[in-house]
mmCIF file of C-alpha atoms in Angstrom:
data_model
loop_
_atom_site.group_PDB
_atom_site.id
_atom_site.type_symbol
_atom_site.label_atom_id
_atom_site.label_comp_id
_atom_site.label_asym_id
_atom_site.label_seq_id
_atom_site.Cartn_x
_atom_site.Cartn_y
_atom_site.Cartn_z
ATOM 1 C CA MET T 18 98.727 68.124 56.806
ATOM 2 C CA ARG T 19 95.742 66.577 58.597
ATOM 3 C CA ALA T 20 94.418 68.617 61.440
ATOM 4 C CA ALA T 21 91.772 67.703 63.992
ATOM 5 C CA VAL T 22 89.882 70.210 66.160
ATOM 6 C CA VAL T 23 88.232 68.668 69.251
ATOM 7 C CA GLY T 24 85.196 70.613 70.350
ATOM 8 C CA ALA T 25 82.445 72.447 68.546
ATOM 9 C CA GLY T 26 81.573 75.347 70.842
ATOM 10 C CA VAL T 27 82.512 78.993 70.077
ATOM 11 C CA ILE T 28 86.233 78.261 70.921
ATOM 12 C CA GLY T 29 86.336 75.214 68.825
ATOM 13 C CA MET T 30 84.569 76.530 65.698
ATOM 14 C CA THR T 31 86.442 79.885 65.711
ATOM 15 C CA SER T 32 89.737 77.936 66.002
ATOM 16 C CA ALA T 33 88.763 75.508 63.199
ATOM 17 C CA LEU T 34 87.749 78.400 60.818
ATOM 18 C CA ALA T 35 90.883 80.471 61.651
ATOM 19 C CA VAL T 36 93.171 77.516 60.951
ATOM 20 C CA LYS T 37 91.377 76.500 57.762
ATOM 21 C CA ASN T 38 91.522 80.162 56.545
ATOM 22 C CA ALA T 39 95.196 80.450 57.366
ATOM 23 C CA PHE T 40 96.164 77.079 55.987
ATOM 24 C CA PRO T 41 93.659 76.298 53.192
ATOM 25 C CA GLN T 42 95.926 73.328 52.102
ATOM 26 C CA TYR T 43 95.293 71.488 55.387
ATOM 27 C CA GLN T 44 92.614 68.933 55.854
ATOM 28 C CA VAL T 45 90.826 70.314 58.954
ATOM 29 C CA HIS T 46 88.136 68.069 60.698
ATOM 30 C CA VAL T 47 86.092 69.079 63.732
ATOM 31 C CA PHE T 48 85.217 66.283 66.115
ATOM 32 C CA ALA T 49 82.512 66.587 68.729
ATOM 33 C CA SER T 50 79.757 64.593 70.358
ATOM 34 C CA GLU T 51 77.507 67.729 70.381
ATOM 35 C CA PHE T 52 77.107 70.428 67.865
ATOM 36 C CA SER T 53 74.906 73.530 67.825
ATOM 37 C CA PRO T 54 72.306 73.887 69.096
ATOM 38 C CA GLU T 55 73.304 71.299 71.783
ATOM 39 C CA THR T 56 76.642 72.866 72.938
ATOM 40 C CA THR T 57 77.153 74.717 76.324
ATOM 41 C CA GLY T 58 77.516 78.059 74.527
ATOM 42 C CA ASP T 59 74.083 77.855 72.681
ATOM 43 C CA GLY T 60 72.290 78.806 75.832
ATOM 44 C CA SER T 61 74.477 81.813 76.740
ATOM 45 C CA ALA T 62 73.747 85.468 76.050
ATOM 46 C CA GLY T 63 76.967 85.912 74.171
ATOM 47 C CA LEU T 64 77.882 89.173 75.955
ATOM 48 C CA TYR T 65 81.231 90.618 75.117
ATOM 49 C CA SER T 66 82.727 91.145 78.575
ATOM 50 C CA PRO T 67 85.435 89.149 80.440
ATOM 51 C CA TYR T 68 83.892 86.871 83.005
ATOM 52 C CA LEU T 69 85.159 84.066 85.167
ATOM 53 C CA THR T 70 88.636 83.992 83.679
ATOM 54 C CA GLY T 71 90.476 82.892 86.895
ATOM 55 C CA ASN T 72 94.064 84.167 87.226
ATOM 56 C CA THR T 73 94.606 84.551 83.630
ATOM 57 C CA PRO T 74 97.007 87.480 83.100
ATOM 58 C CA ARG T 75 95.199 90.770 82.288
ATOM 59 C CA GLY T 76 97.501 91.418 79.476
ATOM 60 C CA LYS T 77 96.415 88.167 77.738
ATOM 61 C CA ILE T 78 92.728 88.956 78.443
ATOM 62 C CA LEU T 79 93.113 92.393 76.960
ATOM 63 C CA GLN T 80 95.023 91.145 73.999
ATOM 64 C CA TRP T 81 92.641 88.302 73.101
ATOM 65 C CA GLY T 82 89.624 90.524 73.958
ATOM 66 C CA ARG T 83 90.828 93.399 71.683
ATOM 67 C CA ILE T 84 91.201 91.118 68.817
ATOM 68 C CA THR T 85 87.849 89.532 69.269
ATOM 69 C CA HIS T 86 86.225 92.970 69.414
ATOM 70 C CA GLN T 87 87.919 94.028 66.329
ATOM 71 C CA TRP T 88 86.549 90.976 64.557
ATOM 72 C CA LEU T 89 83.002 91.526 65.876
ATOM 73 C CA GLU T 90 83.212 95.127 64.633
ATOM 74 C CA LYS T 91 84.255 93.824 61.239
ATOM 75 C CA LEU T 92 81.320 91.472 61.150
ATOM 76 C CA TRP T 93 78.979 94.318 62.257
ATOM 77 C CA LYS T 94 80.152 96.634 59.473
ATOM 78 C CA ALA T 95 79.838 93.875 56.987
ATOM 79 C CA GLY T 96 76.102 93.831 57.628
ATOM 80 C CA LEU T 97 76.005 90.262 59.190
ATOM 81 C CA ALA T 98 74.417 91.285 62.400
ATOM 82 C CA CYS T 99 71.095 89.486 61.732
ATOM 83 C CA GLU T 100 72.673 86.265 60.478
ATOM 84 C CA ILE T 101 75.089 85.889 63.353
ATOM 85 C CA GLY T 102 73.066 87.321 66.170
ATOM 86 C CA LEU T 103 75.131 90.434 66.639
ATOM 87 C CA SER T 104 73.778 93.382 68.592
ATOM 88 C CA LEU T 105 75.172 96.678 70.033
ATOM 89 C CA VAL T 106 73.785 97.015 73.652
ATOM 90 C CA PRO T 107 74.246 99.692 76.271
ATOM 91 C CA ILE T 108 75.365 98.149 79.586
ATOM 92 C CA TYR T 109 75.669 99.202 83.223
ATOM 93 C CA ARG T 110 78.225 97.163 85.008
ATOM 94 C CA VAL T 111 78.208 97.785 88.812
ATOM 95 C CA THR T 112 79.708 96.490 91.941
ATOM 96 C CA SER T 113 79.005 96.703 95.740
ATOM 97 C CA ASP T 114 82.602 96.167 96.526
ATOM 98 C CA PRO T 115 84.217 99.319 97.983
ATOM 99 C CA ARG T 116 87.445 98.411 96.380
ATOM 100 C CA GLY T 117 85.870 98.529 92.966
ATOM 101 C CA PHE T 118 86.498 96.240 90.011
ATOM 102 C CA SER T 119 89.396 93.801 90.196
ATOM 103 C CA ASP T 120 89.999 94.319 86.504
ATOM 104 C CA SER T 121 88.720 97.074 84.301
ATOM 105 C CA SER T 122 90.993 96.721 81.401
ATOM 106 C CA TRP T 123 88.029 95.743 79.177
ATOM 107 C CA SER T 124 86.925 99.393 79.473
ATOM 108 C CA LYS T 125 89.702 100.276 77.014
ATOM 109 C CA VAL T 126 88.151 98.141 74.312
ATOM 110 C CA VAL T 127 84.303 98.557 74.432
ATOM 111 C CA TYR T 128 82.760 101.761 73.186
ATOM 112 C CA GLY T 129 82.276 104.988 75.211
ATOM 113 C CA ALA T 130 83.179 103.604 78.593
ATOM 114 C CA HIS T 131 82.982 106.034 81.426
ATOM 115 C CA LYS T 132 82.481 105.698 85.151
ATOM 116 C CA PHE T 133 79.282 106.583 87.026
ATOM 117 C CA THR T 134 79.344 109.795 89.000
ATOM 118 C CA GLU T 135 78.308 109.772 92.664
ATOM 119 C CA LYS T 136 75.077 111.300 91.761
ATOM 120 C CA GLN T 137 74.347 108.651 89.084
ATOM 121 C CA LEU T 138 75.233 105.783 91.527
ATOM 122 C CA GLU T 139 72.913 107.308 94.186
ATOM 123 C CA LYS T 140 70.020 107.479 91.760
ATOM 124 C CA LEU T 141 70.737 103.834 90.384
ATOM 125 C CA ASN T 142 70.920 102.568 94.005
ATOM 126 C CA GLU T 143 67.589 104.143 94.850
ATOM 127 C CA GLU T 144 65.946 102.694 91.674
ATOM 128 C CA ASN T 145 67.464 99.217 92.255
ATOM 129 C CA ARG T 146 67.256 99.011 95.971
ATOM 130 C CA ALA T 147 70.950 98.383 96.028
ATOM 131 C CA ASN T 148 74.246 99.628 97.505
ATOM 132 C CA TYR T 149 76.578 99.877 94.441
ATOM 133 C CA LYS T 150 79.872 101.575 95.176
ATOM 134 C CA HIS T 151 81.277 101.766 91.631
ATOM 135 C CA GLY T 152 79.891 101.544 88.125
ATOM 136 C CA TRP T 153 80.606 101.770 84.461
ATOM 137 C CA MET T 154 78.450 102.660 81.473
ATOM 138 C CA PHE T 155 79.476 101.476 78.063
ATOM 139 C CA LEU T 156 78.336 100.043 74.745
ATOM 140 C CA THR T 157 79.368 96.581 73.674
ATOM 141 C CA TYR T 158 78.379 93.576 71.575
ATOM 142 C CA THR T 159 76.277 90.518 72.157
ATOM 143 C CA ALA T 160 77.068 87.735 69.709
ATOM 144 C CA GLU T 161 74.449 85.051 70.470
ATOM 145 C CA PRO T 162 76.031 81.625 69.957
ATOM 146 C CA ILE T 163 72.687 80.067 68.988
ATOM 147 C CA ARG T 164 73.106 82.163 65.654
ATOM 148 C CA LEU T 165 76.816 82.589 65.619
ATOM 149 C CA LEU T 166 77.697 78.848 65.730
ATOM 150 C CA PRO T 167 75.671 77.875 62.675
ATOM 151 C CA TRP T 168 77.301 80.704 60.870
ATOM 152 C CA LEU T 169 80.867 79.702 61.832
ATOM 153 C CA THR T 170 80.044 76.076 60.891
ATOM 154 C CA LYS T 171 78.766 77.208 57.483
ATOM 155 C CA GLN T 172 81.895 79.305 56.894
ATOM 156 C CA PHE T 173 84.093 76.446 57.883
ATOM 157 C CA LEU T 174 82.395 73.974 55.594
ATOM 158 C CA GLU T 175 82.461 76.343 52.731
ATOM 159 C CA ALA T 176 86.235 76.731 53.198
ATOM 160 C CA GLY T 177 86.560 72.936 52.762
ATOM 161 C CA GLY T 178 86.478 71.848 56.385
ATOM 162 C CA GLU T 179 84.564 68.840 57.660
ATOM 163 C CA VAL T 180 82.599 68.094 60.828
ATOM 164 C CA ARG T 181 82.369 64.601 62.353
ATOM 165 C CA LYS T 182 80.063 63.718 65.180
ATOM 166 C CA ARG T 183 82.260 61.478 67.341
ATOM 167 C CA LYS T 184 83.250 61.703 71.008
ATOM 168 C CA ILE T 185 87.032 61.667 71.503
ATOM 169 C CA HIS T 186 87.983 60.034 74.718
ATOM 170 C CA GLN T 187 91.804 60.367 74.363
ATOM 171 C CA LEU T 188 94.319 62.225 72.115
ATOM 172 C CA ALA T 189 95.757 58.903 71.151
ATOM 173 C CA GLU T 190 92.717 58.032 69.072
ATOM 174 C CA LEU T 191 93.466 60.989 66.708
ATOM 175 C CA ILE T 192 97.101 60.397 66.723
ATOM 176 C CA ASP T 193 96.465 56.725 65.752
ATOM 177 C CA ASP T 194 94.082 57.969 62.974
ATOM 178 C CA GLY T 195 97.070 59.860 61.391
ATOM 179 C CA TYR T 196 96.448 63.389 62.385
ATOM 180 C CA ASP T 197 99.597 65.549 62.511
ATOM 181 C CA LEU T 198 98.056 68.535 64.384
ATOM 182 C CA ILE T 199 95.358 68.555 67.027
ATOM 183 C CA VAL T 200 93.706 71.700 68.440
ATOM 184 C CA ASN T 201 92.247 70.843 71.745
ATOM 185 C CA CYS T 202 89.133 72.974 72.321
ATOM 186 C CA SER T 203 87.377 70.441 74.463
ATOM 187 C CA GLY T 204 86.430 72.854 77.314
ATOM 188 C CA LEU T 205 85.176 70.956 80.301
ATOM 189 C CA GLY T 206 85.867 67.747 78.360
ATOM 190 C CA ALA T 207 89.575 68.350 78.956
ATOM 191 C CA ARG T 208 89.091 66.627 82.267
ATOM 192 C CA GLU T 209 88.965 63.465 80.466
ATOM 193 C CA LEU T 210 90.636 64.165 77.175
ATOM 194 C CA VAL T 211 93.946 65.241 78.653
ATOM 195 C CA ASN T 212 93.455 64.313 82.316
ATOM 196 C CA ASP T 213 93.257 67.945 83.397
ATOM 197 C CA ASP T 214 91.396 67.840 86.720
ATOM 198 C CA THR T 215 92.124 71.572 87.173
ATOM 199 C CA VAL T 216 89.227 72.219 84.904
ATOM 200 C CA ALA T 217 85.994 72.386 86.818
ATOM 201 C CA PRO T 218 82.468 73.101 85.963
ATOM 202 C CA ILE T 219 80.940 76.547 86.846
ATOM 203 C CA ARG T 220 77.247 75.864 86.674
ATOM 204 C CA GLY T 221 75.113 78.651 85.260
ATOM 205 C CA GLN T 222 71.381 78.737 85.326
ATOM 206 C CA VAL T 223 69.561 81.491 83.390
ATOM 207 C CA THR T 224 65.934 82.351 82.572
ATOM 208 C CA ARG T 225 64.871 83.726 79.262
ATOM 209 C CA VAL T 226 61.885 86.023 79.195
ATOM 210 C CA ILE T 227 59.963 87.837 76.622
ATOM 211 C CA ALA T 228 60.592 91.501 77.326
ATOM 212 C CA PRO T 229 61.001 93.634 74.199
ATOM 213 C CA TRP T 230 60.845 96.844 76.276
ATOM 214 C CA VAL T 231 64.210 96.018 77.851
ATOM 215 C CA MET T 232 66.823 97.695 75.720
ATOM 216 C CA HIS T 233 69.882 98.040 77.985
ATOM 217 C CA GLY T 234 71.684 95.418 80.035
ATOM 218 C CA LEU T 235 72.935 95.450 83.679
ATOM 219 C CA LEU T 236 75.536 93.326 85.251
ATOM 220 C CA GLU T 237 76.095 93.182 89.007
ATOM 221 C CA ASP T 238 79.731 92.251 89.425
ATOM 222 C CA ASP T 239 79.196 90.798 92.853
ATOM 223 C CA ASP T 240 79.460 87.239 94.416
ATOM 224 C CA HIS T 241 75.721 86.758 94.334
ATOM 225 C CA GLY T 242 74.992 89.463 91.642
ATOM 226 C CA HIS T 243 72.320 89.352 88.913
ATOM 227 C CA TYR T 244 72.497 90.271 85.245
ATOM 228 C CA ILE T 245 69.947 91.400 82.632
ATOM 229 C CA ILE T 246 71.116 91.052 78.946
ATOM 230 C CA PRO T 247 68.931 91.671 76.018
ATOM 231 C CA ASN T 248 69.072 89.276 73.011
ATOM 232 C CA PHE T 249 67.339 89.213 69.709
ATOM 233 C CA ASP T 250 64.129 87.336 70.634
ATOM 234 C CA ASN T 251 64.262 87.474 74.419
ATOM 235 C CA VAL T 252 66.086 88.829 77.438
ATOM 236 C CA VAL T 253 68.463 86.687 79.442
ATOM 237 C CA LEU T 254 68.171 86.899 83.244
ATOM 238 C CA GLY T 255 70.868 85.471 85.368
ATOM 239 C CA GLY T 256 72.391 83.878 87.023
ATOM 240 C CA THR T 257 74.416 81.567 88.955
ATOM 241 C CA HIS T 258 78.137 80.593 89.042
ATOM 242 C CA GLN T 259 78.171 77.419 91.187
ATOM 243 C CA GLU T 260 81.643 75.835 91.030
ATOM 244 C CA ASN T 261 82.084 72.112 90.868
ATOM 245 C CA ASP T 262 78.464 71.559 90.312
ATOM 246 C CA PHE T 263 77.688 69.192 87.461
ATOM 247 C CA ASP T 264 73.908 69.373 87.639
ATOM 248 C CA ARG T 265 72.491 70.431 84.246
ATOM 249 C CA SER T 266 68.791 70.455 85.358
ATOM 250 C CA PRO T 267 67.173 73.736 86.150
ATOM 251 C CA ARG T 268 66.416 74.163 89.813
ATOM 252 C CA LYS T 269 63.343 75.910 91.216
ATOM 253 C CA GLU T 270 65.255 77.737 94.037
ATOM 254 C CA ASP T 271 67.814 79.102 91.500
ATOM 255 C CA ALA T 272 65.030 80.210 89.146
ATOM 256 C CA GLN T 273 63.404 82.131 92.173
ATOM 257 C CA PHE T 274 66.737 83.687 93.088
ATOM 258 C CA ILE T 275 67.087 84.895 89.518
ATOM 259 C CA SER T 276 63.551 86.176 89.369
ATOM 260 C CA SER T 277 63.447 88.009 92.636
ATOM 261 C CA GLY T 278 66.983 89.665 91.906
ATOM 262 C CA CYS T 279 66.253 90.807 88.436
ATOM 263 C CA CYS T 280 62.660 92.042 89.354
ATOM 264 C CA ARG T 281 64.328 94.101 92.139
ATOM 265 C CA ILE T 282 66.529 95.728 89.475
ATOM 266 C CA LEU T 283 63.816 96.050 86.953
ATOM 267 C CA PRO T 284 60.298 95.745 88.415
ATOM 268 C CA SER T 285 58.740 95.787 84.854
ATOM 269 C CA LEU T 286 60.000 92.154 84.516
ATOM 270 C CA LYS T 287 57.476 90.852 87.128
ATOM 271 C CA ASN T 288 54.984 89.971 84.482
ATOM 272 C CA ALA T 289 57.304 88.998 81.632
ATOM 273 C CA LYS T 290 56.387 85.757 79.987
ATOM 274 C CA VAL T 291 59.152 82.981 80.591
ATOM 275 C CA TRP T 292 60.606 81.680 77.372
ATOM 276 C CA ASN T 293 62.665 78.939 79.058
ATOM 277 C CA GLU T 294 65.047 78.040 81.814
ATOM 278 C CA TRP T 295 68.515 76.640 80.942
ATOM 279 C CA VAL T 296 71.663 75.428 82.555
ATOM 280 C CA GLY T 297 75.129 75.236 81.114
ATOM 281 C CA LEU T 298 78.460 74.168 82.679
ATOM 282 C CA ARG T 299 81.132 76.655 82.025
ATOM 283 C CA PRO T 300 84.619 75.404 81.736
ATOM 284 C CA GLY T 301 86.351 77.024 84.675
ATOM 285 C CA ARG T 302 90.173 76.907 85.178
ATOM 286 C CA ALA T 303 92.664 78.802 87.225
ATOM 287 C CA GLU T 304 94.142 80.151 83.894
ATOM 288 C CA ILE T 305 93.023 79.765 80.432
ATOM 289 C CA ARG T 306 95.296 77.171 78.719
ATOM 290 C CA LEU T 307 96.643 78.186 75.303
ATOM 291 C CA GLU T 308 99.933 76.504 74.525
ATOM 292 C CA PRO T 309 101.423 73.999 72.273
ATOM 293 C CA GLN T 310 102.555 70.475 73.350
ATOM 294 C CA VAL T 311 104.715 68.433 70.953
ATOM 295 C CA PHE T 312 104.735 64.532 70.969
ATOM 296 C CA LYS T 313 107.693 62.827 69.249
ATOM 297 C CA TYR T 314 107.534 59.260 68.092
ATOM 298 C CA LEU T 315 109.889 56.726 66.513
ATOM 299 C CA GLU T 316 110.720 56.993 62.904
ATOM 300 C CA GLY T 317 110.651 60.810 63.214
ATOM 301 C CA ARG T 318 106.951 61.297 63.480
ATOM 302 C CA GLU T 319 105.850 64.380 65.314
ATOM 303 C CA VAL T 320 102.425 65.490 66.438
ATOM 304 C CA THR T 321 101.621 69.060 67.648
ATOM 305 C CA VAL T 322 98.723 69.609 70.124
ATOM 306 C CA VAL T 323 97.585 73.159 70.623
ATOM 307 C CA HIS T 324 95.551 73.427 73.741
ATOM 308 C CA ASN T 325 92.917 76.083 73.808
ATOM 309 C CA TYR T 326 90.477 75.646 76.785
ATOM 310 C CA GLY T 327 89.433 76.782 80.176
ATOM 311 C CA HIS T 328 87.649 80.073 79.182
ATOM 312 C CA GLY T 329 85.064 80.172 81.884
ATOM 313 C CA GLY T 330 82.292 82.560 80.969
ATOM 314 C CA SER T 331 84.360 84.314 78.274
ATOM 315 C CA GLY T 332 84.067 82.045 75.252
ATOM 316 C CA VAL T 333 82.594 84.786 72.944
ATOM 317 C CA THR T 334 84.800 87.565 74.475
ATOM 318 C CA MET T 335 88.092 85.681 73.811
ATOM 319 C CA CYS T 336 87.226 83.463 70.891
ATOM 320 C CA TRP T 337 88.827 85.107 67.866
ATOM 321 C CA GLY T 338 91.814 86.395 69.692
ATOM 322 C CA CYS T 339 92.650 82.904 71.008
ATOM 323 C CA ALA T 340 91.902 81.384 67.627
ATOM 324 C CA SER T 341 94.451 83.946 66.275
ATOM 325 C CA ASP T 342 97.021 82.816 68.698
ATOM 326 C CA VAL T 343 96.315 79.152 67.765
ATOM 327 C CA VAL T 344 97.192 80.153 64.099
ATOM 328 C CA LYS T 345 100.340 81.927 65.251
ATOM 329 C CA ILE T 346 101.522 78.941 67.246
ATOM 330 C CA ILE T 347 101.073 76.723 64.176
ATOM 331 C CA ARG T 348 102.920 79.163 62.050
ATOM 332 C CA ASP T 349 105.849 79.360 64.466
ATOM 333 C CA ARG T 350 106.033 75.679 64.721
ATOM 334 C CA ASN T 351 106.102 75.463 60.891
ATOM 335 C CA LYS T 352 108.969 77.900 60.731
ATOM 336 C CA LEU T 353 110.905 75.976 63.282
ATOM 337 C CA LYS T 354 110.548 72.755 61.410
ATOM 338 C CA SER T 355 111.709 74.473 58.127
ATOM 339 C CA HIS T 356 114.940 75.486 59.881
ATOM 340 C CA LEU T 357 115.830 72.110 61.242
#
């Protein structure tokens, strides 16, 4: 069996590794025009927390998120934290919406989640000059893709996989090359690869600063909220989520918005040295697409495509759970074939 994985971001590389581990006899090749450190994920903070998942059913988010969390915990206990950029970070997640959070199922997975009391919210509002109505405190992982992706690639290559720097414009290219299985992890590239114009960019600009005194994160779960997320070498300040915006250049006005908002929350950031400013285009979609598509040709040839894209800002949060489902889909297809 010859298998091709399109896309070398967190979703693509976890899918490739999961497939190769589950089916070591397969020839598995990853195709992408950009590999780490040039992927969209490389600039992200890698926080484990569902974000910008559209209308994806909560049950699926919880399922994929739980499996990924268990995988990260396993890597943590294996002593791989430094190599893969894995940290345990205390987080405050707050909202100014009187209705509360639209989905708090993630609180069942992270460590020690509990709601703010009214007194705690009152104190936090005073400190942050805010008007939060609800909040959670919990402990969760950050898995920084700038470190995680090289490790995933190394594991994949050591298992016998291959990576090939090549832009795939249409699935027909791989079908013509003789691949029997294609895993489509093309993210925003699915707009071209499979003509899915429901995938749209969600532009995210962030600023990284040197602030080693920041040891906890804060997420404002509002339309124009900010976030502060500690990473290994710096702290990620954000951010924006501008839909249908393809501009990958940092904007001065966005940098000012990020700086003023994050300094309001944490005034000690005012004199933090800027590490860099970065923009990534998240692959937004009304619902994460994870499903098989079978193409049948003359003379009995059959090609299975497993689509796995549209994860918004939740690539790290969902990656291993979705990769596990890719493997399950392939197994189910193999069983079906064996009974025909």
